[in-house]
């Protein structure tokens, strides 16, 4: 059906009419999307089957990437492009009077993730398939993705995101592969032939049903899988008919509780009452996948000691780390192995990535909760802990504090990061700086205990989605300049390096940027009624709202700039458009008041005629993957200004770099490696160094109030939060004010002055357009290293021992 344009048109028309039962003219763009999606899914199914067959026949090692989040965004365009059939479809549809861009717009973003961690998982899937690696995603099919952000009166309001409303064209329900996951109940032990066996009784069964989505490699035959599990009642509906009232009610309750497991993605601030459900989700993910992985393995192997040679199980953060006790449980209780053998296999099979050093984000589960919900799993964790502490004791006799710190269970809690390190063979951080801090601070005793486990895998992004597909015009310009090898081998972007001073190339890239900015300006005018000048500097900070990411620093720069313009009505600056976007976790009050603050200052500044449109402030509501694809190609300045040591890596920073934006950033996460790649002259780094920040945390010595007293600019800005300059309604920003004056945990005031200076340097640099264009090209040239193809290559050879399979 995709052989040639005519064959496509014929097949498409027939499908369109048959699928929707109406004449072509009456079909809606959403109908047209559903039809094209279904055709593409069908088209890949042959290669999907072949890929699976070959993986089985060749018996190559497989990696399973376990993640609570996959922030996929839209898939139609990337699938068409990876398959190499988009042009054909575009032409065919065009001849039918249908606009492909418009169809692609119809697809809802699959928002099954919070932010960086979830999007990284999605980029990794793309890279694994494109590098022909047998790697699969394993996740949960949430009925509702991350909440939709509405802005009412400048305040964030959360609405459920029912992304499955119109169905999901990419998925295939595999009822025959469903497995049972068990919660609650009690464990009894029995002796049988000299062996202790454990029996789980009175548990609550939940049926886990997999939905598979194809992951299409770039211009190869590989089609990997993303398997998302849905929770359903394990009791057949017809049983309901023969019930009395009491049982019927209990069954309804059971059904509701069961389905709740895959109902919602948790925003990263889960409250107490939500915790139980979150733990249920984690075990559901882990148990369903491990049963299915083991079942597949056993179809081809009967020697379980071969498992680590055939299967790698990767845990994306600690969320799926129950995979360790669950694999132990399956190997012992189901397969009959003894503890030592099961433990040796488990430790050689599981690897773990840490994604944050933020103490609040390190997972701990109360023993009571875990014992009640997962009695057998808890027993196993307890035993792992006992044995581990015993060996620690032998090495560090008498060092109670150290052992207490390293214990998996302590003070009534299970420490998931400790379990992850003890039960895996590889622990990695996501940037050089982050991995070093892991070794030297957070996991120091573990590093001293088992140094060989620790390694770094600096994050990356898929250059296909983030450059080739999001920025097709820049892609053409690059290909015209250096040929097309970089498409498959992104490090070849370096071939741009000798051309960064080439006037015609500079002109071509500037033209593309200007065009992208114009498109974004139109979108902003259309959606927000704000007119922004495409010739202004587009200065962009898009990411989750969080104190450590310091959107406040950016806001304070805007307030300061506004003051300067008002005080010097005759001077003119190069106009700037400040663009923000990001969701605040629903119960994160401080982050939510920053959303309100941005809207408040935007309202004042955008409506102040006296400043002649020199600054505009735009907040993109409900920011998600599709927004970033539109915004990043249109950006001049990329704001990566987290408190040094706090951002594990960042990945947005790499996306901007690849699209020719210039970074203003702190010495944090992957910014440091970006600076190493481009040289300090081609990036604007400022502020405290990670060691300075860590030393303040450790030794004190920072007094925020002094900053306020010493710097009149800061004093004025902070006072304005309280005195009504910006605030016309009955709101104030007391909580922001006091969080800074009293404590300033994230050194906003401390870095303010350096930030303002650097913003001035960057404004000056922008004034020299020739130099700016060179710098922009220089950044693109050095961005290939940050392709997730490089990252995944390192995971495959350094952690998973995985070989490509040619389909
Ligand atoms: C979660 C939470 C939850 C409780 C409140 C504080 C807090 C702070 C951070 C997080 C993030 C958890 C894990 C995460 O998403 N990490 C991100 O992973 C990205 C991919 O490796 C990385 O680029 C980001 O720097 C990192 O924040």
PDB file of C-alpha atoms in Angstrom, residues 463-698:
ATOM      1  CA  UNK A 463      18.743  13.625  16.738  1.00  0.00           C
ATOM      2  CA  UNK A 464      16.012  12.172  14.536  1.00  0.00           C
ATOM      3  CA  UNK A 465      13.072  13.584  16.431  1.00  0.00           C
ATOM      4  CA  UNK A 466      14.836  16.660  17.803  1.00  0.00           C
ATOM      5  CA  UNK A 467      16.687  17.827  14.719  1.00  0.00           C
ATOM      6  CA  UNK A 468      15.639  15.968  11.568  1.00  0.00           C
ATOM      7  CA  UNK A 469      11.895  15.947  12.234  1.00  0.00           C
ATOM      8  CA  UNK A 470      11.437  19.006  14.438  1.00  0.00           C
ATOM      9  CA  UNK A 471      13.626  21.177  12.221  1.00  0.00           C
ATOM     10  CA  UNK A 472      13.448  19.910   8.625  1.00  0.00           C
ATOM     11  CA  UNK A 473      14.697  23.170   7.128  1.00  0.00           C
ATOM     12  CA  UNK A 474      17.845  23.186   9.229  1.00  0.00           C
ATOM     13  CA  UNK A 475      18.289  19.528   8.344  1.00  0.00           C
ATOM     14  CA  UNK A 476      18.265  20.397   4.628  1.00  0.00           C
ATOM     15  CA  UNK A 477      20.742  23.217   5.099  1.00  0.00           C
ATOM     16  CA  UNK A 478      23.120  20.953   7.017  1.00  0.00           C
ATOM     17  CA  UNK A 479      22.812  18.151   4.495  1.00  0.00           C
ATOM     18  CA  UNK A 480      23.470  20.547   1.648  1.00  0.00           C
ATOM     19  CA  UNK A 481      26.613  21.695   3.403  1.00  0.00           C
ATOM     20  CA  UNK A 482      28.129  18.391   4.543  1.00  0.00           C
ATOM     21  CA  UNK A 483      26.181  15.606   2.879  1.00  0.00           C
ATOM     22  CA  UNK A 484      23.880  13.141   4.532  1.00  0.00           C
ATOM     23  CA  UNK A 485      26.157  10.790   6.502  1.00  0.00           C
ATOM     24  CA  UNK A 486      25.326  12.633   9.728  1.00  0.00           C
ATOM     25  CA  UNK A 487      21.744  11.369   9.524  1.00  0.00           C
ATOM     26  CA  UNK A 488      22.932   7.895  10.433  1.00  0.00           C
ATOM     27  CA  UNK A 489      26.094   8.970  12.151  1.00  0.00           C
ATOM     28  CA  UNK A 490      25.418  12.168  14.087  1.00  0.00           C
ATOM     29  CA  UNK A 491      29.038  12.659  15.118  1.00  0.00           C
ATOM     30  CA  UNK A 492      29.565  13.652  11.470  1.00  0.00           C
ATOM     31  CA  UNK A 493      27.871  16.939  12.351  1.00  0.00           C
ATOM     32  CA  UNK A 494      31.449  17.828  13.215  1.00  0.00           C
ATOM     33  CA  UNK A 495      32.040  18.249   9.481  1.00  0.00           C
ATOM     34  CA  UNK A 496      30.285  21.596   9.919  1.00  0.00           C
ATOM     35  CA  UNK A 497      33.167  22.810  12.024  1.00  0.00           C
ATOM     36  CA  UNK A 498      35.375  24.082   9.149  1.00  0.00           C
ATOM     37  CA  UNK A 499      32.349  25.875   7.698  1.00  0.00           C
ATOM     38  CA  UNK A 500      31.201  27.848  10.729  1.00  0.00           C
ATOM     39  CA  UNK A 501      32.598  31.071   9.234  1.00  0.00           C
ATOM     40  CA  UNK A 502      31.138  30.436   5.802  1.00  0.00           C
ATOM     41  CA  UNK A 503      28.928  33.451   5.055  1.00  0.00           C
ATOM     42  CA  UNK A 504      26.452  31.595   2.882  1.00  0.00           C
ATOM     43  CA  UNK A 505      25.995  28.807   5.416  1.00  0.00           C
ATOM     44  CA  UNK A 506      25.599  31.382   8.163  1.00  0.00           C
ATOM     45  CA  UNK A 507      23.002  33.129   6.110  1.00  0.00           C
ATOM     46  CA  UNK A 508      21.133  29.938   5.377  1.00  0.00           C
ATOM     47  CA  UNK A 509      20.965  28.885   9.032  1.00  0.00           C
ATOM     48  CA  UNK A 510      19.932  32.388  10.093  1.00  0.00           C
ATOM     49  CA  UNK A 511      17.202  32.317   7.497  1.00  0.00           C
ATOM     50  CA  UNK A 512      15.903  29.016   8.855  1.00  0.00           C
ATOM     51  CA  UNK A 513      15.962  30.306  12.424  1.00  0.00           C
ATOM     52  CA  UNK A 514      14.105  33.434  11.410  1.00  0.00           C
ATOM     53  CA  UNK A 515      11.494  31.350   9.618  1.00  0.00           C
ATOM     54  CA  UNK A 516      11.030  29.083  12.651  1.00  0.00           C
ATOM     55  CA  UNK A 517      10.674  32.139  14.877  1.00  0.00           C
ATOM     56  CA  UNK A 518       8.041  33.536  12.588  1.00  0.00           C
ATOM     57  CA  UNK A 519       6.072  30.304  12.811  1.00  0.00           C
ATOM     58  CA  UNK A 520       6.285  30.307  16.587  1.00  0.00           C
ATOM     59  CA  UNK A 521       5.266  33.980  16.678  1.00  0.00           C
ATOM     60  CA  UNK A 522       2.179  33.145  14.647  1.00  0.00           C
ATOM     61  CA  UNK A 523       1.350  30.313  16.976  1.00  0.00           C
ATOM     62  CA  UNK A 524       1.735  32.596  19.999  1.00  0.00           C
ATOM     63  CA  UNK A 525      -0.421  35.289  18.428  1.00  0.00           C
ATOM     64  CA  UNK A 526      -3.004  32.702  17.545  1.00  0.00           C
ATOM     65  CA  UNK A 527      -3.114  30.889  20.880  1.00  0.00           C
ATOM     66  CA  UNK A 528      -2.349  33.640  23.372  1.00  0.00           C
ATOM     67  CA  UNK A 529      -3.217  36.870  21.585  1.00  0.00           C
ATOM     68  CA  UNK A 530       0.271  38.193  22.297  1.00  0.00           C
ATOM     69  CA  UNK A 531       2.142  39.767  19.434  1.00  0.00           C
ATOM     70  CA  UNK A 532       5.833  39.025  19.555  1.00  0.00           C
ATOM     71  CA  UNK A 533       8.499  40.280  17.198  1.00  0.00           C
ATOM     72  CA  UNK A 534      10.269  37.480  15.302  1.00  0.00           C
ATOM     73  CA  UNK A 535      13.306  39.747  15.163  1.00  0.00           C
ATOM     74  CA  UNK A 536      13.559  39.895  18.923  1.00  0.00           C
ATOM     75  CA  UNK A 537      15.825  37.510  20.826  1.00  0.00           C
ATOM     76  CA  UNK A 538      13.876  34.393  21.782  1.00  0.00           C
ATOM     77  CA  UNK A 539      15.048  33.550  25.264  1.00  0.00           C
ATOM     78  CA  UNK A 540      13.514  30.257  26.379  1.00  0.00           C
ATOM     79  CA  UNK A 541      13.155  28.243  29.570  1.00  0.00           C
ATOM     80  CA  UNK A 542      10.909  25.210  29.152  1.00  0.00           C
ATOM     81  CA  UNK A 543      10.999  22.428  31.729  1.00  0.00           C
ATOM     82  CA  UNK A 544       9.150  21.317  34.848  1.00  0.00           C
ATOM     83  CA  UNK A 545       8.618  24.125  37.352  1.00  0.00           C
ATOM     84  CA  UNK A 546      10.928  23.448  40.258  1.00  0.00           C
ATOM     85  CA  UNK A 547      12.781  25.608  42.772  1.00  0.00           C
ATOM     86  CA  UNK A 548      16.140  24.050  41.869  1.00  0.00           C
ATOM     87  CA  UNK A 549      15.654  24.797  38.173  1.00  0.00           C
ATOM     88  CA  UNK A 550      15.391  28.444  39.188  1.00  0.00           C
ATOM     89  CA  UNK A 551      12.777  29.891  36.895  1.00  0.00           C
ATOM     90  CA  UNK A 552      12.878  32.669  39.532  1.00  0.00           C
ATOM     91  CA  UNK A 553      16.341  33.733  38.456  1.00  0.00           C
ATOM     92  CA  UNK A 554      14.996  34.229  34.957  1.00  0.00           C
ATOM     93  CA  UNK A 555      11.983  36.154  36.264  1.00  0.00           C
ATOM     94  CA  UNK A 556      14.229  38.391  38.331  1.00  0.00           C
ATOM     95  CA  UNK A 557      16.321  39.181  35.279  1.00  0.00           C
ATOM     96  CA  UNK A 558      13.148  40.206  33.460  1.00  0.00           C
ATOM     97  CA  UNK A 559      12.040  42.396  36.363  1.00  0.00           C
ATOM     98  CA  UNK A 560      15.459  44.021  36.491  1.00  0.00           C
ATOM     99  CA  UNK A 561      15.543  44.613  32.754  1.00  0.00           C
ATOM    100  CA  UNK A 562      12.065  46.114  32.894  1.00  0.00           C
ATOM    101  CA  UNK A 563      13.176  48.490  35.636  1.00  0.00           C
ATOM    102  CA  UNK A 564      16.178  49.583  33.580  1.00  0.00           C
ATOM    103  CA  UNK A 565      14.063  50.268  30.526  1.00  0.00           C
ATOM    104  CA  UNK A 566      11.590  52.264  32.569  1.00  0.00           C
ATOM    105  CA  UNK A 567      14.404  54.274  34.138  1.00  0.00           C
ATOM    106  CA  UNK A 568      16.043  55.022  30.801  1.00  0.00           C
ATOM    107  CA  UNK A 569      13.166  55.684  28.452  1.00  0.00           C
ATOM    108  CA  UNK A 570      15.475  56.924  25.699  1.00  0.00           C
ATOM    109  CA  UNK A 571      17.844  53.965  25.476  1.00  0.00           C
ATOM    110  CA  UNK A 572      16.936  50.946  23.426  1.00  0.00           C
ATOM    111  CA  UNK A 573      17.843  47.325  23.969  1.00  0.00           C
ATOM    112  CA  UNK A 574      17.663  44.537  21.420  1.00  0.00           C
ATOM    113  CA  UNK A 575      14.068  43.446  21.983  1.00  0.00           C
ATOM    114  CA  UNK A 576      13.629  40.149  23.807  1.00  0.00           C
ATOM    115  CA  UNK A 577      10.866  37.640  23.989  1.00  0.00           C
ATOM    116  CA  UNK A 578      10.987  35.537  27.128  1.00  0.00           C
ATOM    117  CA  UNK A 579       9.249  32.229  26.726  1.00  0.00           C
ATOM    118  CA  UNK A 580       8.399  29.940  29.615  1.00  0.00           C
ATOM    119  CA  UNK A 581       6.616  26.637  29.753  1.00  0.00           C
ATOM    120  CA  UNK A 582       6.301  23.949  32.380  1.00  0.00           C
ATOM    121  CA  UNK A 583       4.020  22.189  34.779  1.00  0.00           C
ATOM    122  CA  UNK A 584       4.215  22.419  38.566  1.00  0.00           C
ATOM    123  CA  UNK A 585       3.362  19.316  40.574  1.00  0.00           C
ATOM    124  CA  UNK A 586      -0.202  19.783  41.882  1.00  0.00           C
ATOM    125  CA  UNK A 587       0.760  20.076  45.555  1.00  0.00           C
ATOM    126  CA  UNK A 588       3.992  21.991  45.013  1.00  0.00           C
ATOM    127  CA  UNK A 589       2.788  25.379  46.191  1.00  0.00           C
ATOM    128  CA  UNK A 590       5.974  27.321  45.685  1.00  0.00           C
ATOM    129  CA  UNK A 591       6.304  26.165  42.069  1.00  0.00           C
ATOM    130  CA  UNK A 592       2.684  27.043  41.468  1.00  0.00           C
ATOM    131  CA  UNK A 593       3.179  30.538  42.789  1.00  0.00           C
ATOM    132  CA  UNK A 594       6.058  30.966  40.340  1.00  0.00           C
ATOM    133  CA  UNK A 595       3.614  30.111  37.536  1.00  0.00           C
ATOM    134  CA  UNK A 596       1.343  32.836  38.875  1.00  0.00           C
ATOM    135  CA  UNK A 597       4.266  35.256  39.185  1.00  0.00           C
ATOM    136  CA  UNK A 598       5.258  34.744  35.551  1.00  0.00           C
ATOM    137  CA  UNK A 599       1.710  35.470  34.450  1.00  0.00           C
ATOM    138  CA  UNK A 600       1.569  38.505  36.689  1.00  0.00           C
ATOM    139  CA  UNK A 601       4.703  40.138  35.349  1.00  0.00           C
ATOM    140  CA  UNK A 602       3.752  39.118  31.799  1.00  0.00           C
ATOM    141  CA  UNK A 603       0.482  40.933  32.199  1.00  0.00           C
ATOM    142  CA  UNK A 604       2.135  44.140  33.332  1.00  0.00           C
ATOM    143  CA  UNK A 605       5.018  44.098  30.877  1.00  0.00           C
ATOM    144  CA  UNK A 606       3.115  42.993  27.775  1.00  0.00           C
ATOM    145  CA  UNK A 607       0.567  45.770  28.318  1.00  0.00           C
ATOM    146  CA  UNK A 608       2.966  48.577  29.112  1.00  0.00           C
ATOM    147  CA  UNK A 609       2.930  50.776  25.995  1.00  0.00           C
ATOM    148  CA  UNK A 610       5.754  52.914  27.339  1.00  0.00           C
ATOM    149  CA  UNK A 611       8.414  50.281  26.784  1.00  0.00           C
ATOM    150  CA  UNK A 612       7.666  50.010  23.083  1.00  0.00           C
ATOM    151  CA  UNK A 613       7.529  46.253  22.888  1.00  0.00           C
ATOM    152  CA  UNK A 614      11.145  45.893  23.954  1.00  0.00           C
ATOM    153  CA  UNK A 615      10.248  42.928  26.143  1.00  0.00           C
ATOM    154  CA  UNK A 616       7.477  40.387  25.909  1.00  0.00           C
ATOM    155  CA  UNK A 617       6.804  37.509  28.254  1.00  0.00           C
ATOM    156  CA  UNK A 618       4.927  34.416  27.143  1.00  0.00           C
ATOM    157  CA  UNK A 619       3.933  31.388  29.201  1.00  0.00           C
ATOM    158  CA  UNK A 620       3.156  28.341  27.052  1.00  0.00           C
ATOM    159  CA  UNK A 621       0.394  26.478  28.848  1.00  0.00           C
ATOM    160  CA  UNK A 622       0.302  22.696  29.134  1.00  0.00           C
ATOM    161  CA  UNK A 623       3.867  22.423  27.858  1.00  0.00           C
ATOM    162  CA  UNK A 624       4.651  18.962  26.484  1.00  0.00           C
ATOM    163  CA  UNK A 625       6.698  17.106  23.871  1.00  0.00           C
ATOM    164  CA  UNK A 626       4.889  18.627  20.870  1.00  0.00           C
ATOM    165  CA  UNK A 627       5.366  22.158  22.200  1.00  0.00           C
ATOM    166  CA  UNK A 628       9.066  21.616  22.612  1.00  0.00           C
ATOM    167  CA  UNK A 629       9.304  20.406  19.021  1.00  0.00           C
ATOM    168  CA  UNK A 630       7.827  23.731  17.934  1.00  0.00           C
ATOM    169  CA  UNK A 631       9.676  25.975  20.364  1.00  0.00           C
ATOM    170  CA  UNK A 632      13.241  24.643  20.390  1.00  0.00           C
ATOM    171  CA  UNK A 633      13.958  25.168  16.657  1.00  0.00           C
ATOM    172  CA  UNK A 634      12.824  28.779  17.116  1.00  0.00           C
ATOM    173  CA  UNK A 635      15.034  29.591  20.100  1.00  0.00           C
ATOM    174  CA  UNK A 636      18.086  31.840  20.302  1.00  0.00           C
ATOM    175  CA  UNK A 637      18.937  31.468  23.980  1.00  0.00           C
ATOM    176  CA  UNK A 638      18.592  28.272  25.996  1.00  0.00           C
ATOM    177  CA  UNK A 639      18.163  28.764  29.751  1.00  0.00           C
ATOM    178  CA  UNK A 640      19.829  25.958  31.736  1.00  0.00           C
ATOM    179  CA  UNK A 641      20.276  27.704  35.051  1.00  0.00           C
ATOM    180  CA  UNK A 642      19.752  25.102  37.787  1.00  0.00           C
ATOM    181  CA  UNK A 643      21.697  25.361  41.041  1.00  0.00           C
ATOM    182  CA  UNK A 644      25.072  23.726  40.378  1.00  0.00           C
ATOM    183  CA  UNK A 645      25.056  20.044  41.439  1.00  0.00           C
ATOM    184  CA  UNK A 646      21.256  19.725  41.346  1.00  0.00           C
ATOM    185  CA  UNK A 647      20.384  18.891  37.732  1.00  0.00           C
ATOM    186  CA  UNK A 648      21.593  15.353  37.183  1.00  0.00           C
ATOM    187  CA  UNK A 649      22.099  15.951  33.469  1.00  0.00           C
ATOM    188  CA  UNK A 650      19.362  17.816  31.677  1.00  0.00           C
ATOM    189  CA  UNK A 651      18.421  16.821  28.150  1.00  0.00           C
ATOM    190  CA  UNK A 652      16.605  19.952  26.995  1.00  0.00           C
ATOM    191  CA  UNK A 653      20.013  21.639  27.051  1.00  0.00           C
ATOM    192  CA  UNK A 654      21.160  19.204  24.316  1.00  0.00           C
ATOM    193  CA  UNK A 655      18.055  19.708  22.189  1.00  0.00           C
ATOM    194  CA  UNK A 656      18.587  23.469  22.093  1.00  0.00           C
ATOM    195  CA  UNK A 657      22.268  23.079  21.310  1.00  0.00           C
ATOM    196  CA  UNK A 658      21.499  20.788  18.389  1.00  0.00           C
ATOM    197  CA  UNK A 659      19.099  23.381  16.986  1.00  0.00           C
ATOM    198  CA  UNK A 660      21.645  26.189  17.150  1.00  0.00           C
ATOM    199  CA  UNK A 661      20.533  28.018  20.283  1.00  0.00           C
ATOM    200  CA  UNK A 662      23.269  29.408  22.505  1.00  0.00           C
ATOM    201  CA  UNK A 663      23.230  28.266  26.120  1.00  0.00           C
ATOM    202  CA  UNK A 664      23.256  30.419  29.207  1.00  0.00           C
ATOM    203  CA  UNK A 665      23.833  27.920  31.946  1.00  0.00           C
ATOM    204  CA  UNK A 666      25.335  26.973  35.255  1.00  0.00           C
ATOM    205  CA  UNK A 667      28.201  24.572  35.946  1.00  0.00           C
ATOM    206  CA  UNK A 668      25.715  21.760  36.279  1.00  0.00           C
ATOM    207  CA  UNK A 669      24.802  18.395  34.783  1.00  0.00           C
ATOM    208  CA  UNK A 670      25.631  17.941  31.133  1.00  0.00           C
ATOM    209  CA  UNK A 671      26.121  21.709  30.656  1.00  0.00           C
ATOM    210  CA  UNK A 672      29.685  21.058  31.746  1.00  0.00           C
ATOM    211  CA  UNK A 673      30.258  18.483  29.030  1.00  0.00           C
ATOM    212  CA  UNK A 674      28.610  20.751  26.485  1.00  0.00           C
ATOM    213  CA  UNK A 675      31.108  23.444  27.491  1.00  0.00           C
ATOM    214  CA  UNK A 676      33.951  20.938  27.132  1.00  0.00           C
ATOM    215  CA  UNK A 677      32.700  20.133  23.646  1.00  0.00           C
ATOM    216  CA  UNK A 678      32.266  23.689  22.342  1.00  0.00           C
ATOM    217  CA  UNK A 679      34.853  25.503  24.472  1.00  0.00           C
ATOM    218  CA  UNK A 680      34.083  28.172  27.065  1.00  0.00           C
ATOM    219  CA  UNK A 681      33.879  30.866  24.379  1.00  0.00           C
ATOM    220  CA  UNK A 682      30.848  29.318  22.777  1.00  0.00           C
ATOM    221  CA  UNK A 683      28.637  28.911  25.815  1.00  0.00           C
ATOM    222  CA  UNK A 684      27.756  31.323  28.612  1.00  0.00           C
ATOM    223  CA  UNK A 685      28.424  29.644  31.919  1.00  0.00           C
ATOM    224  CA  UNK A 686      28.086  31.547  35.173  1.00  0.00           C
ATOM    225  CA  UNK A 687      27.550  31.241  38.894  1.00  0.00           C
ATOM    226  CA  UNK A 688      28.568  29.003  41.742  1.00  0.00           C
ATOM    227  CA  UNK A 689      30.556  25.851  41.049  1.00  0.00           C
ATOM    228  CA  UNK A 690      29.181  22.502  42.250  1.00  0.00           C
ATOM    229  CA  UNK A 691      31.862  22.241  44.939  1.00  0.00           C
ATOM    230  CA  UNK A 692      31.020  25.678  46.282  1.00  0.00           C
ATOM    231  CA  UNK A 693      27.366  24.742  46.538  1.00  0.00           C
ATOM    232  CA  UNK A 694      28.129  21.421  48.217  1.00  0.00           C
ATOM    233  CA  UNK A 695      30.477  23.122  50.609  1.00  0.00           C
ATOM    234  CA  UNK A 696      27.813  25.664  51.601  1.00  0.00           C
ATOM    235  CA  UNK A 697      25.409  22.806  52.257  1.00  0.00           C
ATOM    236  CA  UNK A 698      27.955  21.055  54.374  1.00  0.00           C
TER     237      UNK A 698
END
